[in-house]
Structure formats: C-alpha cells, structure tokens
PDB file of C-alpha atoms in Angstrom:
ATOM      1  CA  MET A   1      -0.009  -0.041  -0.234  1.00 93.00           C
ATOM      2  CA  LYS A   2       1.376   3.260  -0.910  1.00 97.00           C
ATOM      3  CA  VAL A   3      -0.210   6.729  -0.195  1.00 98.00           C
ATOM      4  CA  ALA A   4       0.672  10.319  -0.759  1.00 98.00           C
ATOM      5  CA  LEU A   5       0.221  13.031   1.729  1.00 97.00           C
ATOM      6  CA  LEU A   6      -0.897  16.352   0.275  1.00 98.00           C
ATOM      7  CA  PRO A   7      -1.400  18.663   3.258  1.00 97.00           C
ATOM      8  CA  ASN A   8      -2.215  22.338   3.730  1.00 95.00           C
ATOM      9  CA  LEU A   9       0.328  23.702   6.094  1.00 94.00           C
ATOM     10  CA  ASP A  10      -1.392  27.057   6.612  1.00 93.00           C
ATOM     11  CA  LYS A  11      -4.104  25.084   8.576  1.00 91.00           C
ATOM     12  CA  ARG A  12      -3.685  24.962  12.176  1.00 87.00           C
ATOM     13  CA  GLY A  13      -2.169  21.548  13.516  1.00 91.00           C
ATOM     14  CA  SER A  14      -1.413  20.654   9.719  1.00 94.00           C
ATOM     15  CA  ALA A  15       2.416  20.488  10.149  1.00 94.00           C
ATOM     16  CA  GLU A  16       2.251  18.306  13.606  1.00 95.00           C
ATOM     17  CA  THR A  17      -0.347  15.902  11.861  1.00 96.00           C
ATOM     18  CA  VAL A  18       2.148  15.327   9.013  1.00 97.00           C
ATOM     19  CA  GLU A  19       4.880  14.362  11.527  1.00 96.00           C
ATOM     20  CA  LYS A  20       2.617  11.879  13.403  1.00 96.00           C
ATOM     21  CA  LEU A  21       1.676  10.354  10.217  1.00 97.00           C
ATOM     22  CA  GLY A  22       5.024   9.786   9.145  1.00 96.00           C
ATOM     23  CA  VAL A  23       5.782   7.933  12.407  1.00 97.00           C
ATOM     24  CA  PHE A  24       2.440   5.886  12.233  1.00 96.00           C
ATOM     25  CA  LEU A  25       2.294   5.019   8.724  1.00 96.00           C
ATOM     26  CA  LYS A  26       5.916   3.773   8.867  1.00 96.00           C
ATOM     27  CA  LYS A  27       4.821   1.589  11.913  1.00 95.00           C
ATOM     28  CA  GLU A  28       1.936   0.187  10.048  1.00 95.00           C
ATOM     29  CA  GLY A  29       4.017  -0.597   7.280  1.00 95.00           C
ATOM     30  CA  ILE A  30       2.268   1.731   4.886  1.00 96.00           C
ATOM     31  CA  GLU A  31       4.767   3.464   2.229  1.00 97.00           C
ATOM     32  CA  ALA A  32       3.883   6.988   2.608  1.00 97.00           C
ATOM     33  CA  TYR A  33       5.115  10.218   0.036  1.00 98.00           C
ATOM     34  CA  LEU A  34       5.170  13.894   0.537  1.00 98.00           C
ATOM     35  CA  PRO A  35       5.646  16.514  -2.119  1.00 97.00           C
ATOM     36  CA  ASP A  36       9.464  17.318  -2.416  1.00 95.00           C
ATOM     37  CA  SER A  37       8.724  20.767  -1.432  1.00 93.00           C
ATOM     38  CA  ILE A  38       8.316  19.504   1.893  1.00 94.00           C
ATOM     39  CA  CYS A  39      10.943  17.913   4.099  1.00 90.00           C
ATOM     40  CA  THR A  40       9.755  15.747   7.216  1.00 92.00           C
ATOM     41  CA  PRO A  41      11.342  12.403   8.438  1.00 93.00           C
ATOM     42  CA  ASN A  42       9.560   8.853   7.617  1.00 96.00           C
ATOM     43  CA  PHE A  43       8.462   9.955   4.238  1.00 97.00           C
ATOM     44  CA  ASN A  44       9.576   9.414   0.628  1.00 97.00           C
ATOM     45  CA  TYR A  45       9.506  12.398  -1.910  1.00 97.00           C
ATOM     46  CA  ALA A  46       8.351  13.153  -5.277  1.00 97.00           C
ATOM     47  CA  PRO A  47       7.211  15.952  -7.509  1.00 97.00           C
ATOM     48  CA  GLU A  48       3.582  16.553  -6.583  1.00 96.00           C
ATOM     49  CA  ASP A  49       2.363  15.781 -10.037  1.00 96.00           C
ATOM     50  CA  GLU A  50       3.978  12.403  -9.918  1.00 97.00           C
ATOM     51  CA  LEU A  51       2.375  11.543  -6.711  1.00 98.00           C
ATOM     52  CA  TYR A  52      -0.862  10.731  -8.242  1.00 97.00           C
ATOM     53  CA  LYS A  53       0.450   8.010 -10.256  1.00 97.00           C
ATOM     54  CA  ILE A  54       2.807   6.398  -7.497  1.00 97.00           C
ATOM     55  CA  ALA A  55      -0.020   6.401  -4.815  1.00 98.00           C
ATOM     56  CA  ASP A  56      -2.745   4.065  -4.420  1.00 97.00           C
ATOM     57  CA  ILE A  57      -4.548   6.568  -2.216  1.00 98.00           C
ATOM     58  CA  ILE A  58      -4.183  10.449  -1.782  1.00 98.00           C
ATOM     59  CA  ILE A  59      -4.872  11.685   1.734  1.00 98.00           C
ATOM     60  CA  THR A  60      -5.193  15.529   2.130  1.00 97.00           C
ATOM     61  CA  ILE A  61      -5.020  17.368   5.403  1.00 97.00           C
ATOM     62  CA  GLY A  62      -6.991  20.857   5.250  1.00 95.00           C
ATOM     63  CA  GLY A  63     -10.484  22.076   4.900  1.00 92.00           C
ATOM     64  CA  ASP A  64     -13.255  21.383   2.097  1.00 93.00           C
ATOM     65  CA  GLY A  65     -11.168  23.691  -0.290  1.00 93.00           C
ATOM     66  CA  THR A  66      -8.160  21.542   0.037  1.00 95.00           C
ATOM     67  CA  ILE A  67     -10.048  18.303  -0.395  1.00 96.00           C
ATOM     68  CA  ILE A  68     -11.819  19.803  -3.445  1.00 97.00           C
ATOM     69  CA  ARG A  69      -8.621  21.022  -5.013  1.00 96.00           C
ATOM     70  CA  TYR A  70      -6.617  17.782  -4.671  1.00 98.00           C
ATOM     71  CA  ALA A  71      -9.713  15.469  -5.392  1.00 98.00           C
ATOM     72  CA  LYS A  72     -10.488  17.029  -8.815  1.00 98.00           C
ATOM     73  CA  ARG A  73      -6.786  16.358  -9.497  1.00 97.00           C
ATOM     74  CA  ALA A  74      -6.670  12.868  -8.387  1.00 98.00           C
ATOM     75  CA  ALA A  75      -9.964  12.019 -10.488  1.00 98.00           C
ATOM     76  CA  LEU A  76      -7.770  12.509 -13.745  1.00 97.00           C
ATOM     77  CA  ASP A  77      -5.858   9.395 -12.838  1.00 97.00           C
ATOM     78  CA  GLY A  78      -8.659   7.785 -10.944  1.00 96.00           C
ATOM     79  CA  LYS A  79      -7.227   7.826  -7.404  1.00 98.00           C
ATOM     80  CA  PRO A  80      -9.488   8.088  -4.523  1.00 98.00           C
ATOM     81  CA  VAL A  81      -8.912  10.706  -1.791  1.00 98.00           C
ATOM     82  CA  LEU A  82      -9.030  10.424   2.314  1.00 97.00           C
ATOM     83  CA  GLY A  83      -9.516  13.881   3.678  1.00 96.00           C
ATOM     84  CA  ILE A  84      -8.264  14.582   7.370  1.00 96.00           C
ATOM     85  CA  ASN A  85     -10.328  17.761   8.638  1.00 93.00           C
ATOM     86  CA  ALA A  86      -8.070  20.533   9.590  1.00 91.00           C
ATOM     87  CA  GLY A  87     -10.522  23.327   8.642  1.00 76.00           C
ATOM     88  CA  ARG A  88     -13.790  24.865  10.250  1.00 73.00           C
ATOM     89  CA  MET A  89     -16.286  22.742   8.272  1.00 68.00           C
ATOM     90  CA  GLY A  90     -14.584  19.906   6.850  1.00 72.00           C
ATOM     91  CA  TYR A  91     -17.634  18.678   5.473  1.00 81.00           C
ATOM     92  CA  LEU A  92     -15.862  16.280   2.884  1.00 91.00           C
ATOM     93  CA  ALA A  93     -13.260  14.970   5.275  1.00 90.00           C
ATOM     94  CA  ASN A  94     -13.895  11.589   6.758  1.00 91.00           C
ATOM     95  CA  ILE A  95     -11.784  11.804   9.916  1.00 92.00           C
ATOM     96  CA  GLU A  96     -10.430  14.506  12.401  1.00 91.00           C
ATOM     97  CA  GLN A  97      -7.118  15.108  13.373  1.00 92.00           C
ATOM     98  CA  ASN A  98      -7.444  13.030  16.412  1.00 92.00           C
ATOM     99  CA  GLU A  99      -8.724   9.902  14.454  1.00 93.00           C
ATOM    100  CA  LEU A 100      -5.477   8.710  12.899  1.00 94.00           C
ATOM    101  CA  ARG A 101      -5.386   5.403  14.254  1.00 94.00           C
ATOM    102  CA  GLN A 102      -8.336   4.714  11.804  1.00 95.00           C
ATOM    103  CA  LEU A 103      -5.674   4.866   9.062  1.00 96.00           C
ATOM    104  CA  SER A 104      -4.615   1.267   9.933  1.00 95.00           C
ATOM    105  CA  LYS A 105      -7.750   0.124   7.904  1.00 95.00           C
ATOM    106  CA  LEU A 106      -5.987   1.344   4.663  1.00 95.00           C
ATOM    107  CA  LYS A 107      -3.567  -1.883   5.005  1.00 92.00           C
ATOM    108  CA  THR A 108      -6.318  -4.191   5.831  1.00 92.00           C
ATOM    109  CA  GLY A 109      -8.964  -2.901   3.056  1.00 92.00           C
ATOM    110  CA  ALA A 110     -11.374  -2.101   5.464  1.00 94.00           C
ATOM    111  CA  TYR A 111     -12.717   0.965   4.199  1.00 95.00           C
ATOM    112  CA  LYS A 112     -15.369   1.924   1.428  1.00 95.00           C
ATOM    113  CA  ILE A 113     -15.215   3.976  -1.862  1.00 96.00           C
ATOM    114  CA  GLU A 114     -17.788   6.583  -2.392  1.00 95.00           C
ATOM    115  CA  LYS A 115     -17.998   8.025  -5.932  1.00 96.00           C
ATOM    116  CA  ARG A 116     -19.188  11.799  -6.335  1.00 97.00           C
ATOM    117  CA  MET A 117     -20.339  13.348  -9.492  1.00 98.00           C
ATOM    118  CA  MET A 118     -18.675  16.388 -10.913  1.00 98.00           C
ATOM    119  CA  LEU A 119     -19.947  19.004 -13.510  1.00 98.00           C
ATOM    120  CA  SER A 120     -18.111  19.684 -16.777  1.00 98.00           C
ATOM    121  CA  VAL A 121     -18.456  23.591 -17.283  1.00 98.00           C
ATOM    122  CA  LYS A 122     -17.546  25.087 -20.766  1.00 98.00           C
ATOM    123  CA  VAL A 123     -16.893  28.598 -21.474  1.00 98.00           C
ATOM    124  CA  CYS A 124     -17.892  29.284 -25.292  1.00 97.00           C
ATOM    125  CA  GLU A 125     -17.773  32.163 -27.601  1.00 94.00           C
ATOM    126  CA  ASN A 126     -19.228  32.278 -30.990  1.00 91.00           C
ATOM    127  CA  GLY A 127     -19.524  28.459 -31.016  1.00 89.00           C
ATOM    128  CA  ARG A 128     -15.858  28.033 -29.854  1.00 95.00           C
ATOM    129  CA  VAL A 129     -14.965  26.495 -26.438  1.00 97.00           C
ATOM    130  CA  LEU A 130     -12.416  28.927 -24.792  1.00 96.00           C
ATOM    131  CA  ASN A 131     -12.207  27.060 -21.243  1.00 97.00           C
ATOM    132  CA  GLU A 132     -13.310  23.861 -19.540  1.00 97.00           C
ATOM    133  CA  TYR A 133     -13.572  23.386 -15.570  1.00 98.00           C
ATOM    134  CA  SER A 134     -14.857  20.683 -13.547  1.00 98.00           C
ATOM    135  CA  ALA A 135     -16.741  21.326 -10.467  1.00 98.00           C
ATOM    136  CA  LEU A 136     -17.191  18.854  -7.391  1.00 98.00           C
ATOM    137  CA  ASN A 137     -19.332  21.697  -5.803  1.00 97.00           C
ATOM    138  CA  ASP A 138     -20.893  24.327  -7.886  1.00 98.00           C
ATOM    139  CA  ALA A 139     -20.564  26.920 -11.047  1.00 98.00           C
ATOM    140  CA  VAL A 140     -21.859  30.222  -9.784  1.00 98.00           C
ATOM    141  CA  ILE A 141     -22.901  33.058 -12.259  1.00 97.00           C
ATOM    142  CA  THR A 142     -22.892  36.352 -10.249  1.00 95.00           C
ATOM    143  CA  SER A 143     -22.515  40.274 -10.783  1.00 89.00           C
ATOM    144  CA  GLY A 144     -19.371  41.876  -9.596  1.00 78.00           C
ATOM    145  CA  PHE A 145     -21.423  44.286  -7.514  1.00 73.00           C
ATOM    146  CA  ILE A 146     -23.442  43.485  -4.217  1.00 68.00           C
ATOM    147  CA  SER A 147     -27.144  43.803  -5.048  1.00 68.00           C
ATOM    148  CA  ARG A 148     -26.842  44.267  -8.774  1.00 80.00           C
ATOM    149  CA  ILE A 149     -29.926  42.317 -10.646  1.00 90.00           C
ATOM    150  CA  ILE A 150     -28.586  40.553 -13.663  1.00 93.00           C
ATOM    151  CA  ASP A 151     -30.609  38.621 -16.257  1.00 94.00           C
ATOM    152  CA  ILE A 152     -29.700  35.127 -16.695  1.00 96.00           C
ATOM    153  CA  SER A 153     -31.521  32.679 -19.263  1.00 96.00           C
ATOM    154  CA  ALA A 154     -31.039  28.798 -18.501  1.00 96.00           C
ATOM    155  CA  SER A 155     -31.942  26.676 -21.546  1.00 96.00           C
ATOM    156  CA  VAL A 156     -32.653  23.229 -20.760  1.00 95.00           C
ATOM    157  CA  SER A 157     -33.853  20.648 -23.383  1.00 85.00           C
ATOM    158  CA  GLY A 158     -34.878  23.511 -25.848  1.00 86.00           C
ATOM    159  CA  ASP A 159     -36.762  25.362 -23.420  1.00 93.00           C
ATOM    160  CA  THR A 160     -35.576  28.711 -21.839  1.00 94.00           C
ATOM    161  CA  ILE A 161     -35.814  29.528 -18.070  1.00 93.00           C
ATOM    162  CA  SER A 162     -35.479  33.391 -17.436  1.00 94.00           C
ATOM    163  CA  TYR A 163     -34.392  34.701 -14.060  1.00 94.00           C
ATOM    164  CA  ARG A 164     -33.697  38.177 -12.642  1.00 94.00           C
ATOM    165  CA  ALA A 165     -31.276  37.716  -9.849  1.00 94.00           C
ATOM    166  CA  ASP A 166     -28.212  38.571  -8.094  1.00 93.00           C
ATOM    167  CA  GLY A 167     -27.008  35.181  -9.664  1.00 95.00           C
ATOM    168  CA  LEU A 168     -27.524  31.377 -10.406  1.00 97.00           C
ATOM    169  CA  ILE A 169     -25.912  28.378  -8.676  1.00 98.00           C
ATOM    170  CA  LEU A 170     -25.566  25.295 -10.550  1.00 98.00           C
ATOM    171  CA  SER A 171     -24.666  22.561  -8.038  1.00 98.00           C
ATOM    172  CA  THR A 172     -24.019  18.797  -7.747  1.00 98.00           C
ATOM    173  CA  PRO A 173     -25.435  16.887  -4.798  1.00 97.00           C
ATOM    174  CA  THR A 174     -22.044  17.263  -3.131  1.00 96.00           C
ATOM    175  CA  GLY A 175     -22.445  21.031  -3.312  1.00 96.00           C
ATOM    176  CA  SER A 176     -26.249  21.166  -2.183  1.00 96.00           C
ATOM    177  CA  THR A 177     -24.913  21.358   1.267  1.00 92.00           C
ATOM    178  CA  ALA A 178     -22.664  24.653   0.286  1.00 92.00           C
ATOM    179  CA  TYR A 179     -23.706  27.915  -1.275  1.00 95.00           C
ATOM    180  CA  SER A 180     -26.897  26.312  -2.807  1.00 96.00           C
ATOM    181  CA  MET A 181     -28.182  25.540   0.285  1.00 94.00           C
ATOM    182  CA  SER A 182     -27.375  29.022   2.012  1.00 93.00           C
ATOM    183  CA  ALA A 183     -29.709  30.413  -1.038  1.00 95.00           C
ATOM    184  CA  GLY A 184     -32.180  28.220  -0.046  1.00 95.00           C
ATOM    185  CA  GLY A 185     -31.790  25.254  -2.483  1.00 96.00           C
ATOM    186  CA  PRO A 186     -32.722  21.522  -1.240  1.00 96.00           C
ATOM    187  CA  ILE A 187     -30.013  19.156   0.422  1.00 94.00           C
ATOM    188  CA  ILE A 188     -29.462  16.239  -1.994  1.00 95.00           C
ATOM    189  CA  ASP A 189     -28.081  12.732  -1.039  1.00 93.00           C
ATOM    190  CA  PRO A 190     -24.897  12.370  -2.809  1.00 91.00           C
ATOM    191  CA  ALA A 191     -25.591   8.491  -3.528  1.00 89.00           C
ATOM    192  CA  THR A 192     -28.011  10.166  -6.187  1.00 92.00           C
ATOM    193  CA  GLU A 193     -26.751  11.866  -9.429  1.00 95.00           C
ATOM    194  CA  SER A 194     -28.679  15.457 -10.471  1.00 97.00           C
ATOM    195  CA  ILE A 195     -28.028  18.997 -11.243  1.00 98.00           C
ATOM    196  CA  CYS A 196     -29.701  21.652  -9.117  1.00 98.00           C
ATOM    197  CA  ILE A 197     -30.592  25.071 -10.432  1.00 98.00           C
ATOM    198  CA  THR A 198     -30.936  27.589  -7.405  1.00 97.00           C
ATOM    199  CA  PRO A 199     -31.358  31.404  -7.945  1.00 96.00           C
ATOM    200  CA  ILE A 200     -29.552  34.061  -5.621  1.00 95.00           C
ATOM    201  CA  CYS A 201     -32.017  36.311  -4.712  1.00 92.00           C
ATOM    202  CA  SER A 202     -34.451  36.336  -7.368  1.00 91.00           C
ATOM    203  CA  HIS A 203     -36.362  39.315  -7.985  1.00 88.00           C
ATOM    204  CA  SER A 204     -39.518  37.084  -8.477  1.00 84.00           C
ATOM    205  CA  LEU A 205     -42.090  35.393  -6.162  1.00 77.00           C
ATOM    206  CA  SER A 206     -42.127  31.982  -8.216  1.00 77.00           C
ATOM    207  CA  ALA A 207     -38.356  31.479  -8.780  1.00 88.00           C
ATOM    208  CA  LYS A 208     -37.657  28.401  -7.135  1.00 93.00           C
ATOM    209  CA  PRO A 209     -34.846  25.642  -7.175  1.00 96.00           C
ATOM    210  CA  ILE A 210     -35.155  23.156  -9.923  1.00 96.00           C
ATOM    211  CA  LEU A 211     -33.553  19.665  -9.692  1.00 97.00           C
ATOM    212  CA  LEU A 212     -32.576  18.082 -13.047  1.00 97.00           C
ATOM    213  CA  GLY A 213     -31.241  15.010 -14.178  1.00 96.00           C
ATOM    214  CA  ALA A 214     -27.755  14.331 -14.280  1.00 96.00           C
ATOM    215  CA  ASP A 215     -27.328  14.007 -17.931  1.00 95.00           C
ATOM    216  CA  THR A 216     -29.156  17.147 -18.662  1.00 96.00           C
ATOM    217  CA  LEU A 217     -27.217  19.694 -20.758  1.00 97.00           C
ATOM    218  CA  ILE A 218     -27.579  23.181 -19.481  1.00 97.00           C
ATOM    219  CA  LYS A 219     -26.763  26.458 -21.518  1.00 97.00           C
ATOM    220  CA  ILE A 220     -26.500  29.540 -19.578  1.00 97.00           C
ATOM    221  CA  LYS A 221     -26.392  33.398 -20.850  1.00 97.00           C
ATOM    222  CA  ALA A 222     -26.536  36.281 -18.545  1.00 96.00           C
ATOM    223  CA  TYR A 223     -26.118  40.220 -19.167  1.00 92.00           C
ATOM    224  CA  SER A 224     -26.887  43.315 -17.314  1.00 89.00           C
ATOM    225  CA  LYS A 225     -28.802  46.285 -18.596  1.00 80.00           C
ATOM    226  CA  LYS A 226     -26.505  48.571 -16.397  1.00 76.00           C
ATOM    227  CA  ARG A 227     -23.480  47.173 -17.677  1.00 76.00           C
ATOM    228  CA  THR A 228     -22.418  45.245 -14.671  1.00 81.00           C
ATOM    229  CA  ASP A 229     -19.736  42.830 -14.610  1.00 91.00           C
ATOM    230  CA  ILE A 230     -20.662  39.354 -14.726  1.00 94.00           C
ATOM    231  CA  PHE A 231     -18.268  36.419 -13.512  1.00 96.00           C
ATOM    232  CA  LEU A 232     -18.261  32.699 -13.785  1.00 97.00           C
ATOM    233  CA  THR A 233     -16.746  31.069 -10.445  1.00 97.00           C
ATOM    234  CA  VAL A 234     -16.147  27.388 -10.208  1.00 98.00           C
ATOM    235  CA  ASP A 235     -15.902  25.828  -6.601  1.00 97.00           C
ATOM    236  CA  GLY A 236     -15.189  29.181  -5.025  1.00 95.00           C
ATOM    237  CA  ARG A 237     -12.648  30.346  -7.579  1.00 95.00           C
ATOM    238  CA  LYS A 238     -13.545  33.359 -10.116  1.00 95.00           C
ATOM    239  CA  VAL A 239     -12.723  31.668 -13.577  1.00 96.00           C
ATOM    240  CA  SER A 240     -14.014  33.646 -16.232  1.00 96.00           C
ATOM    241  CA  ALA A 241     -15.866  36.999 -17.029  1.00 94.00           C
ATOM    242  CA  VAL A 242     -19.392  36.612 -18.931  1.00 95.00           C
ATOM    243  CA  LYS A 243     -20.165  38.558 -21.525  1.00 94.00           C
ATOM    244  CA  PRO A 244     -23.564  39.230 -23.426  1.00 92.00           C
ATOM    245  CA  TYR A 245     -22.273  36.805 -26.153  1.00 94.00           C
ATOM    246  CA  THR A 246     -20.701  34.391 -23.875  1.00 96.00           C
ATOM    247  CA  GLU A 247     -22.472  30.788 -23.456  1.00 97.00           C
ATOM    248  CA  ILE A 248     -21.796  28.530 -20.609  1.00 98.00           C
ATOM    249  CA  LEU A 249     -22.491  24.749 -21.040  1.00 98.00           C
ATOM    250  CA  ILE A 250     -23.017  22.522 -18.136  1.00 98.00           C
ATOM    251  CA  THR A 251     -23.533  18.880 -17.668  1.00 97.00           C
ATOM    252  CA  LYS A 252     -22.236  15.802 -15.875  1.00 98.00           C
ATOM    253  CA  SER A 253     -18.380  15.467 -15.840  1.00 98.00           C
ATOM    254  CA  LYS A 254     -17.038  12.028 -17.655  1.00 96.00           C
ATOM    255  CA  GLN A 255     -14.677  11.941 -14.463  1.00 96.00           C
ATOM    256  CA  ALA A 256     -15.938  11.253 -11.003  1.00 97.00           C
ATOM    257  CA  VAL A 257     -14.297  12.089  -7.464  1.00 98.00           C
ATOM    258  CA  LYS A 258     -13.723   8.910  -5.303  1.00 98.00           C
ATOM    259  CA  LEU A 259     -13.781   9.499  -1.380  1.00 97.00           C
ATOM    260  CA  VAL A 260     -12.408   6.827   1.099  1.00 96.00           C
ATOM    261  CA  ARG A 261     -14.723   6.282   3.895  1.00 94.00           C
ATOM    262  CA  LEU A 262     -13.003   4.686   7.043  1.00 93.00           C
ATOM    263  CA  ASN A 263     -16.051   4.565   9.139  1.00 83.00           C
ATOM    264  CA  ASP A 264     -19.888   3.963   8.693  1.00 78.00           C
ATOM    265  CA  ARG A 265     -20.824   7.362   9.276  1.00 74.00           C
ATOM    266  CA  SER A 266     -23.956   7.868   7.082  1.00 71.00           C
ATOM    267  CA  PHE A 267     -24.492  10.891   4.879  1.00 73.00           C
ATOM    268  CA  TYR A 268     -27.541  11.882   7.452  1.00 70.00           C
ATOM    269  CA  LYS A 269     -25.303  11.660  10.511  1.00 74.00           C
ATOM    270  CA  THR A 270     -22.417  13.599   8.810  1.00 73.00           C
ATOM    271  CA  LEU A 271     -25.029  16.341   8.072  1.00 72.00           C
ATOM    272  CA  SER A 272     -26.170  16.441  11.861  1.00 71.00           C
ATOM    273  CA  TYR A 273     -22.497  16.413  13.098  1.00 68.00           C
ATOM    274  CA  LYS A 274     -21.223  19.013  10.689  1.00 66.00           C
ATOM    275  CA  PHE A 275     -24.159  21.698  11.281  1.00 68.00           C
ATOM    276  CA  THR A 276     -24.810  21.352  14.657  1.00 66.00           C
ATOM    277  CA  ASP A 277     -22.746  21.224  17.808  1.00 51.00           C
ATOM    278  CA  GLY A 278     -23.664  18.027  18.398  1.00 42.00           C
ATOM    279  CA  ARG A 279     -21.410  14.757  18.335  1.00 45.00           C
ATOM    280  CA  CYS A 280     -21.613  11.684  16.000  1.00 43.00           C
ATOM    281  CA  ASN A 281     -20.338   8.434  17.184  1.00 42.00           C
TER     282      ASN A 281
END
C-alpha cells in the first residue's frame, strides 16, 4: 500500500499531523510520500504531479477547499482521496486529526469508496470552447457588485427559463450543502446524481430551485442592462468574465471523485454532526 500526503500547511495543526502520520504510517508498514517541496522524516518524496501515479490513495489534510482541489486532480488518474479535517467545517473530510489510528484500515482494506459526480463547465464564444472546468461543488454566475440584479437565461432541453436575480448556482449533490443550501436550495443525498439550479435573491415570487437529471445539458447566458460585470465562479474560484455573447455549457463530467470512507458514518449523521454542535459516534 502506497499513500501520498498532500497537506495544507497553513491550516492549524497540519504540520504536527504530518509528523505524527510519518511515524504512524511507517509503523503500520504503509509506504508514504510527500511532495518534494516539504521535508519531514519518515517519508519518501516526489514531485507533486507524480504522486497521483505513484500512490494508491491520496490523503489530504485541510478544509473542504483543500479536499476539492486535490480530489479533482486525483480524479484525472482515477485515484481515491481521504480527507483529514483541519478546517472549520471539513464536510468532505472523513476523519478528524484526533482519529489518525483509523488509517490502519487502509492496510487491511477495511474501507469503502464513495463516488461523487462532478460538473463539466465549458465557457464558449461564437461556438468555440475557450475553457473547460470541473466542479465538484458548483458553478456560480454572479454580478461583480452587491445587489446588482442581472438577467440570466437557462436553456434546458430546448426550453428557456429566465431569471432576474443576483446570480444563479448550478450545483452537484455534493455542493447542495454549500452555497446552494445557503441560497435556499434543497439538500441532496450524494448517492443520487442530479444538477440543481438555485437562483440567488431572485426578483420574483415564483423562482424556486429546480432539480434536473444528471445527464441534462444546460446552456447559460447572462447580461446586465446596467453594464455590470458578470463572472463565472467554479468551486469558489473566479475563472471567467461572462459577456452578453458568452455561453456556458454545463453537464455531468466524465470524471468522478472517489472519496475514501473509513467509518460507517452515514450521510445523514455527517450532516447532523457537521451542521450542529452535537457529536456523532
């Protein structure tokens, strides 16, 4: 068994956790790697991009942003990812920093792999694809100014849905507990595959979230009568300006993220555990 450790050392306790894991994994007979930019005893080293080919499992230490970043890259090589939480929420993480002993299950194979769908997000102009992104959580179209309403059209199976709103969120089931939930969208079990359209502060009494099949192709256009700047954000990162002639194509990605689960904590227990102050056994 070979694992690659990809920590966010800016997170509290991450450096100490890396050192503990070096000792623990060596004792368990698990061959562990770190990026060659980090120097800590008890590890092997390789360039970060090579780790995805060397390792059987990628272990991340950080918050949800860290897990999303590395999980999307690992999906290109079909490698599963285990998240150790060092952030505030750590919703995608499977264990906390005080649960490192559970990693012994990696050697015995006493774990499960959970697949999470992603979105393919293509930015097009004049029928030409300029850029393509993968979203594990969501793709969001918003104005560059607070409380500036923009006009957004979403074409679904030849029919067009029009919105006048601060923005529009297109989320996966994984992303349903992120920005979409805050905007009034439904919580979706990640075992299902679907795409949720959630308007942000819609200027309408009837605009509600819409749940679509995962294989639906959605074409988005947006413009502002007040010439407000409009942007596309993918998984919290601003990636492109949206012009009146820009078309954004969204559908299910061919790649899927694989998450390692060491415990039997269900989606619903995790939901309760992460979004309340209660503890989950």
